[in-house]
């Protein structure tokens, strides 16, 4: 399982607010435990290799995984999940994908960008939040 669906977190958040033990919530907790235990261990970034960012939108949530190639497969560096805001949800699906990709780039910026004393061909030049 590459990415965990952000929709799994919504019932858990409701559980914390209402302290109710509904069957739906317990099922989501078990699915989340299973998903987390089956995920490959996260890899540390290798700044001499290019980064790959995979992004998806499902049920109003964006999920993304930042990874690097390790042999013939991609190994995950970190996972991101976020509920899209109402304005974004009102846009066409193609625009939602662009917004989700932008959110994923901003979320991964701490790992991929702003590395002091390191200049490789894989890093982007940024000026604030605008690509140069």
Short mmCIF file of N, CA and C in Angstrom, two decimals:
data_model
loop_
_atom_site.label_atom_id
_atom_site.label_comp_id
_atom_site.label_asym_id
_atom_site.label_seq_id
_atom_site.Cartn_x
_atom_site.Cartn_y
_atom_site.Cartn_z
N UNK A 1 0.86 -1.18 0.00
CA UNK A 1 0.00 0.00 0.00
C UNK A 1 0.90 1.23 0.00
N UNK A 2 0.92 1.97 -1.11
CA UNK A 2 1.80 3.14 -1.23
C UNK A 2 1.39 4.26 -0.31
N UNK A 3 0.11 4.65 -0.40
CA UNK A 3 -0.33 5.79 0.40
C UNK A 3 -1.51 5.40 1.25
N UNK A 4 -1.58 6.02 2.39
CA UNK A 4 -2.72 5.82 3.26
C UNK A 4 -3.78 6.85 2.93
N UNK A 5 -4.99 6.42 2.82
CA UNK A 5 -6.06 7.35 2.48
C UNK A 5 -6.33 8.28 3.64
N UNK A 6 -6.42 9.57 3.34
CA UNK A 6 -6.75 10.55 4.37
C UNK A 6 -8.14 10.34 4.92
N UNK A 7 -9.00 9.64 4.16
CA UNK A 7 -10.36 9.37 4.62
C UNK A 7 -10.36 8.47 5.85
N UNK A 8 -9.30 7.71 6.07
CA UNK A 8 -9.23 6.87 7.27
C UNK A 8 -9.10 7.70 8.54
N UNK A 9 -8.53 8.89 8.42
CA UNK A 9 -8.30 9.73 9.60
C UNK A 9 -9.56 10.46 10.05
N UNK A 10 -10.49 10.73 9.13
CA UNK A 10 -11.68 11.51 9.47
C UNK A 10 -12.51 10.85 10.57
N UNK A 11 -12.86 9.56 10.46
CA UNK A 11 -13.61 8.95 11.56
C UNK A 11 -12.84 8.93 12.87
N UNK A 12 -11.52 8.81 12.79
CA UNK A 12 -10.73 8.82 14.02
C UNK A 12 -10.80 10.18 14.71
N UNK A 13 -10.78 11.24 13.92
CA UNK A 13 -10.89 12.58 14.47
C UNK A 13 -12.24 12.76 15.15
N UNK A 14 -13.30 12.26 14.52
CA UNK A 14 -14.63 12.34 15.12
C UNK A 14 -14.69 11.55 16.42
N UNK A 15 -13.98 10.43 16.46
CA UNK A 15 -13.97 9.61 17.67
C UNK A 15 -13.34 10.37 18.83
N UNK A 16 -12.25 11.06 18.54
CA UNK A 16 -11.61 11.83 19.60
C UNK A 16 -12.50 12.94 20.12
N UNK A 17 -13.29 13.53 19.24
CA UNK A 17 -14.16 14.63 19.65
C UNK A 17 -15.38 14.13 20.42
N UNK A 18 -15.92 12.99 20.03
CA UNK A 18 -17.17 12.52 20.62
C UNK A 18 -16.98 11.36 21.59
N UNK A 19 -15.81 10.77 21.64
CA UNK A 19 -15.51 9.61 22.49
C UNK A 19 -16.60 8.55 22.34
N UNK A 20 -16.84 8.13 21.12
CA UNK A 20 -17.83 7.08 20.89
C UNK A 20 -17.14 5.88 20.27
N UNK A 21 -17.54 4.69 20.65
CA UNK A 21 -16.94 3.46 20.15
C UNK A 21 -17.86 2.81 19.12
N UNK A 22 -18.00 3.43 17.98
CA UNK A 22 -18.82 2.88 16.91
C UNK A 22 -18.03 1.83 16.14
N UNK A 23 -18.73 0.91 15.56
CA UNK A 23 -18.10 -0.16 14.79
C UNK A 23 -17.26 0.41 13.64
N UNK A 24 -17.76 1.47 13.01
CA UNK A 24 -17.05 2.12 11.90
C UNK A 24 -15.68 2.63 12.36
N UNK A 25 -15.64 3.25 13.53
CA UNK A 25 -14.40 3.80 14.05
C UNK A 25 -13.40 2.69 14.37
N UNK A 26 -13.88 1.64 15.00
CA UNK A 26 -12.99 0.53 15.33
C UNK A 26 -12.45 -0.13 14.08
N UNK A 27 -13.28 -0.23 13.05
CA UNK A 27 -12.84 -0.82 11.79
C UNK A 27 -11.75 0.05 11.15
N UNK A 28 -11.93 1.38 11.18
CA UNK A 28 -10.92 2.29 10.62
C UNK A 28 -9.61 2.19 11.39
N UNK A 29 -9.70 2.06 12.71
CA UNK A 29 -8.49 1.93 13.53
C UNK A 29 -7.74 0.65 13.15
N UNK A 30 -8.47 -0.45 12.99
CA UNK A 30 -7.83 -1.71 12.61
C UNK A 30 -7.21 -1.63 11.22
N UNK A 31 -7.91 -0.98 10.27
CA UNK A 31 -7.36 -0.81 8.92
C UNK A 31 -6.09 0.03 8.96
N UNK A 32 -6.11 1.08 9.77
CA UNK A 32 -4.95 1.95 9.89
C UNK A 32 -3.76 1.20 10.51
N UNK A 33 -4.01 0.42 11.55
CA UNK A 33 -2.95 -0.38 12.16
C UNK A 33 -2.35 -1.35 11.15
N UNK A 34 -3.22 -2.00 10.40
CA UNK A 34 -2.76 -2.96 9.39
C UNK A 34 -1.95 -2.27 8.31
N UNK A 35 -2.42 -1.11 7.85
CA UNK A 35 -1.73 -0.38 6.79
C UNK A 35 -0.36 0.10 7.27
N UNK A 36 -0.28 0.61 8.50
CA UNK A 36 0.99 1.11 9.02
C UNK A 36 1.99 -0.02 9.25
N UNK A 37 1.51 -1.17 9.66
CA UNK A 37 2.43 -2.28 9.91
C UNK A 37 2.90 -2.94 8.63
N UNK A 38 2.16 -2.75 7.53
CA UNK A 38 2.56 -3.38 6.27
C UNK A 38 3.40 -2.46 5.38
N UNK A 39 3.53 -1.20 5.76
CA UNK A 39 4.28 -0.24 4.96
C UNK A 39 5.78 -0.51 5.10
N UNK A 40 6.50 -0.40 4.00
CA UNK A 40 7.95 -0.54 4.05
C UNK A 40 8.55 0.53 4.94
N UNK A 41 9.67 0.24 5.55
CA UNK A 41 10.32 1.24 6.39
C UNK A 41 10.76 2.41 5.52
N UNK A 42 10.71 3.58 6.10
CA UNK A 42 11.06 4.79 5.36
C UNK A 42 12.57 4.86 5.18
N UNK A 43 12.97 5.38 4.05
CA UNK A 43 14.38 5.50 3.68
C UNK A 43 14.85 6.92 4.00
N UNK A 44 16.11 7.07 4.35
CA UNK A 44 16.69 8.41 4.52
C UNK A 44 17.02 8.97 3.14
N UNK A 45 16.88 10.30 2.96
CA UNK A 45 17.15 10.88 1.64
C UNK A 45 18.62 10.79 1.24
N UNK A 46 18.84 10.52 -0.03
CA UNK A 46 20.18 10.52 -0.62
C UNK A 46 20.20 11.70 -1.60
N UNK A 47 20.89 12.77 -1.24
CA UNK A 47 20.83 14.00 -2.03
C UNK A 47 21.62 13.92 -3.33
N UNK A 48 22.27 12.81 -3.58
CA UNK A 48 22.93 12.65 -4.88
C UNK A 48 22.01 12.00 -5.90
N UNK A 49 20.83 11.57 -5.47
CA UNK A 49 19.85 10.93 -6.35
C UNK A 49 18.62 11.84 -6.52
N UNK A 50 17.91 11.72 -7.64
CA UNK A 50 16.70 12.54 -7.83
C UNK A 50 15.55 12.08 -6.93
N UNK A 51 14.67 13.02 -6.61
CA UNK A 51 13.48 12.73 -5.82
C UNK A 51 12.30 12.53 -6.76
N UNK A 52 11.36 11.69 -6.36
CA UNK A 52 10.13 11.45 -7.12
C UNK A 52 8.96 11.67 -6.17
N UNK A 53 8.00 12.49 -6.59
CA UNK A 53 6.84 12.80 -5.77
C UNK A 53 5.60 12.28 -6.48
N UNK A 54 4.91 11.34 -5.85
CA UNK A 54 3.68 10.77 -6.40
C UNK A 54 2.50 11.33 -5.61
N UNK A 55 1.47 11.77 -6.32
CA UNK A 55 0.33 12.43 -5.69
C UNK A 55 -0.97 11.85 -6.23
N UNK A 56 -2.00 11.80 -5.37
CA UNK A 56 -3.30 11.27 -5.77
C UNK A 56 -4.39 12.00 -5.00
N UNK A 57 -5.58 12.06 -5.60
CA UNK A 57 -6.74 12.63 -4.93
C UNK A 57 -7.82 11.57 -4.90
N UNK A 58 -8.43 11.38 -3.73
CA UNK A 58 -9.51 10.42 -3.59
C UNK A 58 -10.41 10.85 -2.45
N UNK A 59 -11.71 10.89 -2.70
CA UNK A 59 -12.69 11.23 -1.67
C UNK A 59 -12.39 12.55 -0.96
N UNK A 60 -11.93 13.55 -1.70
CA UNK A 60 -11.68 14.86 -1.12
C UNK A 60 -10.39 14.99 -0.34
N UNK A 61 -9.53 13.99 -0.40
CA UNK A 61 -8.25 14.01 0.30
C UNK A 61 -7.12 13.85 -0.71
N UNK A 62 -6.04 14.56 -0.46
CA UNK A 62 -4.85 14.36 -1.29
C UNK A 62 -3.87 13.53 -0.49
N UNK A 63 -3.26 12.58 -1.16
CA UNK A 63 -2.20 11.78 -0.55
C UNK A 63 -0.99 11.85 -1.46
N UNK A 64 0.17 11.86 -0.87
CA UNK A 64 1.40 11.94 -1.66
C UNK A 64 2.48 11.15 -0.95
N UNK A 65 3.41 10.66 -1.74
CA UNK A 65 4.58 9.97 -1.18
C UNK A 65 5.81 10.49 -1.91
N UNK A 66 6.79 10.91 -1.13
CA UNK A 66 8.08 11.34 -1.66
C UNK A 66 9.00 10.13 -1.61
N UNK A 67 9.62 9.81 -2.74
CA UNK A 67 10.43 8.60 -2.79
C UNK A 67 11.68 8.81 -3.63
N UNK A 68 12.57 7.83 -3.54
CA UNK A 68 13.76 7.78 -4.38
C UNK A 68 13.92 6.36 -4.88
N UNK A 69 14.55 6.24 -6.02
CA UNK A 69 14.76 4.93 -6.61
C UNK A 69 15.84 4.18 -5.81
N UNK A 70 15.55 2.94 -5.52
CA UNK A 70 16.48 2.07 -4.81
C UNK A 70 16.52 0.76 -5.58
N UNK A 71 17.52 0.61 -6.43
CA UNK A 71 17.55 -0.54 -7.34
C UNK A 71 16.52 -0.33 -8.44
N UNK A 72 15.59 -1.25 -8.57
CA UNK A 72 14.55 -1.13 -9.59
C UNK A 72 13.24 -0.61 -9.02
N UNK A 73 13.15 -0.47 -7.70
CA UNK A 73 11.90 -0.04 -7.06
C UNK A 73 12.09 1.33 -6.41
N UNK A 74 10.96 1.96 -6.11
CA UNK A 74 10.97 3.23 -5.38
C UNK A 74 10.82 2.93 -3.89
N UNK A 75 11.63 3.59 -3.06
CA UNK A 75 11.53 3.46 -1.61
C UNK A 75 10.99 4.78 -1.07
N UNK A 76 9.98 4.73 -0.20
CA UNK A 76 9.38 5.96 0.32
C UNK A 76 10.29 6.68 1.32
N UNK A 77 10.28 8.00 1.23
CA UNK A 77 10.98 8.84 2.21
C UNK A 77 10.00 9.37 3.24
N UNK A 78 8.82 9.77 2.78
CA UNK A 78 7.77 10.25 3.69
C UNK A 78 6.42 10.25 2.98
N UNK A 79 5.39 10.25 3.79
CA UNK A 79 4.01 10.26 3.31
C UNK A 79 3.33 11.55 3.73
N UNK A 80 2.42 12.03 2.90
CA UNK A 80 1.63 13.23 3.21
C UNK A 80 0.17 12.92 2.95
N UNK A 81 -0.71 13.47 3.77
CA UNK A 81 -2.14 13.33 3.56
C UNK A 81 -2.81 14.59 4.08
N UNK A 82 -3.77 15.10 3.33
CA UNK A 82 -4.43 16.34 3.73
C UNK A 82 -5.82 16.38 3.10
N UNK A 83 -6.79 16.87 3.86
CA UNK A 83 -8.13 17.07 3.32
C UNK A 83 -8.11 18.36 2.52
N UNK A 84 -8.63 18.30 1.30
CA UNK A 84 -8.68 19.49 0.46
C UNK A 84 -9.75 20.44 0.98
N UNK A 85 -9.51 21.74 0.87
CA UNK A 85 -10.49 22.72 1.34
C UNK A 85 -11.69 22.77 0.41
N UNK A 86 -12.76 23.41 0.88
CA UNK A 86 -14.02 23.46 0.12
C UNK A 86 -13.88 24.19 -1.21
N UNK A 87 -13.04 25.22 -1.26
CA UNK A 87 -12.84 25.94 -2.51
C UNK A 87 -12.22 25.01 -3.55
N UNK A 88 -11.21 24.27 -3.16
CA UNK A 88 -10.56 23.33 -4.08
C UNK A 88 -11.52 22.23 -4.52
N UNK A 89 -12.34 21.75 -3.60
CA UNK A 89 -13.29 20.69 -3.94
C UNK A 89 -14.33 21.15 -4.95
N UNK A 90 -14.57 22.47 -5.03
CA UNK A 90 -15.52 23.00 -6.00
C UNK A 90 -14.94 23.17 -7.39
N UNK A 91 -13.66 22.97 -7.54
CA UNK A 91 -12.99 23.12 -8.83
C UNK A 91 -13.07 21.82 -9.64
N UNK A 92 -12.83 21.89 -10.94
CA UNK A 92 -12.81 20.67 -11.76
C UNK A 92 -11.69 19.72 -11.30
N UNK A 93 -11.85 18.42 -11.53
CA UNK A 93 -10.85 17.45 -11.07
C UNK A 93 -9.43 17.71 -11.57
N UNK A 94 -9.29 18.23 -12.79
CA UNK A 94 -7.94 18.49 -13.31
C UNK A 94 -7.26 19.60 -12.51
N UNK A 95 -8.02 20.60 -12.09
CA UNK A 95 -7.46 21.69 -11.29
C UNK A 95 -7.20 21.21 -9.86
N UNK A 96 -8.07 20.34 -9.35
CA UNK A 96 -7.84 19.75 -8.03
C UNK A 96 -6.50 19.01 -7.99
N UNK A 97 -6.19 18.33 -9.08
CA UNK A 97 -4.92 17.59 -9.16
C UNK A 97 -3.72 18.54 -9.10
N UNK A 98 -3.84 19.68 -9.77
CA UNK A 98 -2.76 20.66 -9.76
C UNK A 98 -2.59 21.24 -8.36
N UNK A 99 -3.71 21.55 -7.69
CA UNK A 99 -3.65 22.07 -6.32
C UNK A 99 -3.03 21.03 -5.39
N UNK A 100 -3.42 19.77 -5.54
CA UNK A 100 -2.86 18.70 -4.70
C UNK A 100 -1.36 18.55 -4.94
N UNK A 101 -0.94 18.65 -6.19
CA UNK A 101 0.49 18.55 -6.51
C UNK A 101 1.26 19.71 -5.88
N UNK A 102 0.68 20.91 -5.93
CA UNK A 102 1.32 22.08 -5.31
C UNK A 102 1.43 21.89 -3.80
N UNK A 103 0.37 21.38 -3.17
CA UNK A 103 0.40 21.11 -1.72
C UNK A 103 1.49 20.09 -1.39
N UNK A 104 1.62 19.07 -2.24
CA UNK A 104 2.63 18.03 -2.01
C UNK A 104 4.04 18.60 -2.14
N UNK A 105 4.26 19.47 -3.12
CA UNK A 105 5.57 20.10 -3.29
C UNK A 105 5.91 20.95 -2.07
N UNK A 106 4.94 21.73 -1.59
CA UNK A 106 5.18 22.56 -0.40
C UNK A 106 5.46 21.70 0.83
N UNK A 107 4.74 20.59 0.96
CA UNK A 107 4.94 19.71 2.12
C UNK A 107 6.31 19.04 2.09
N UNK A 108 6.81 18.75 0.90
CA UNK A 108 8.10 18.06 0.79
C UNK A 108 9.28 19.03 0.71
N UNK A 109 9.01 20.32 0.72
CA UNK A 109 10.07 21.32 0.54
C UNK A 109 11.15 21.24 1.61
N UNK A 110 10.78 20.90 2.84
CA UNK A 110 11.78 20.84 3.91
C UNK A 110 12.83 19.76 3.65
N UNK A 111 12.44 18.70 2.97
CA UNK A 111 13.38 17.61 2.69
C UNK A 111 14.13 17.87 1.38
N UNK A 112 13.40 18.30 0.37
CA UNK A 112 13.97 18.41 -0.98
C UNK A 112 14.69 19.73 -1.19
N UNK A 113 14.17 20.80 -0.64
CA UNK A 113 14.72 22.14 -0.89
C UNK A 113 15.38 22.71 0.36
N UNK A 114 16.01 23.86 0.20
CA UNK A 114 16.61 24.62 1.29
C UNK A 114 17.72 23.85 2.00
N UNK A 115 18.51 23.10 1.26
CA UNK A 115 19.63 22.35 1.83
C UNK A 115 20.86 23.26 1.77
N UNK A 116 21.36 23.68 2.92
CA UNK A 116 22.52 24.57 2.96
C UNK A 116 23.77 23.83 2.51
N UNK A 117 24.63 24.53 1.80
CA UNK A 117 25.93 24.01 1.35
C UNK A 117 25.80 22.76 0.48
N UNK A 118 24.69 22.61 -0.20
CA UNK A 118 24.52 21.46 -1.08
C UNK A 118 23.87 21.94 -2.37
N UNK A 119 24.54 21.74 -3.46
CA UNK A 119 24.01 22.19 -4.74
C UNK A 119 24.12 21.04 -5.73
N UNK A 120 23.00 20.40 -6.04
CA UNK A 120 23.01 19.32 -7.02
C UNK A 120 22.07 19.69 -8.16
N UNK A 121 22.15 18.93 -9.23
CA UNK A 121 21.31 19.21 -10.38
C UNK A 121 19.85 18.88 -10.11
N UNK A 122 19.54 18.21 -8.99
CA UNK A 122 18.18 17.78 -8.70
C UNK A 122 17.40 18.80 -7.88
N UNK A 123 18.08 19.76 -7.29
CA UNK A 123 17.39 20.73 -6.44
C UNK A 123 16.85 21.88 -7.27
N UNK A 124 15.69 22.38 -6.87
CA UNK A 124 15.09 23.54 -7.53
C UNK A 124 15.52 24.80 -6.82
N UNK A 125 15.59 25.90 -7.56
CA UNK A 125 15.88 27.19 -6.95
C UNK A 125 14.55 27.84 -6.59
N UNK A 126 14.42 28.29 -5.35
CA UNK A 126 13.18 28.89 -4.89
C UNK A 126 13.45 30.32 -4.41
N UNK A 127 12.48 31.13 -4.63
CA UNK A 127 12.49 32.48 -4.07
C UNK A 127 11.17 32.65 -3.34
N UNK A 128 11.19 32.49 -2.04
CA UNK A 128 9.94 32.48 -1.29
C UNK A 128 9.16 31.23 -1.63
N UNK A 129 7.95 31.39 -2.15
CA UNK A 129 7.13 30.25 -2.55
C UNK A 129 6.96 30.19 -4.06
N UNK A 130 7.78 30.94 -4.79
CA UNK A 130 7.66 31.00 -6.25
C UNK A 130 8.88 30.36 -6.87
N UNK A 131 8.67 29.47 -7.83
CA UNK A 131 9.80 28.87 -8.54
C UNK A 131 10.51 29.92 -9.37
N UNK A 132 11.83 29.92 -9.36
CA UNK A 132 12.62 30.86 -10.16
C UNK A 132 12.98 30.19 -11.46
#
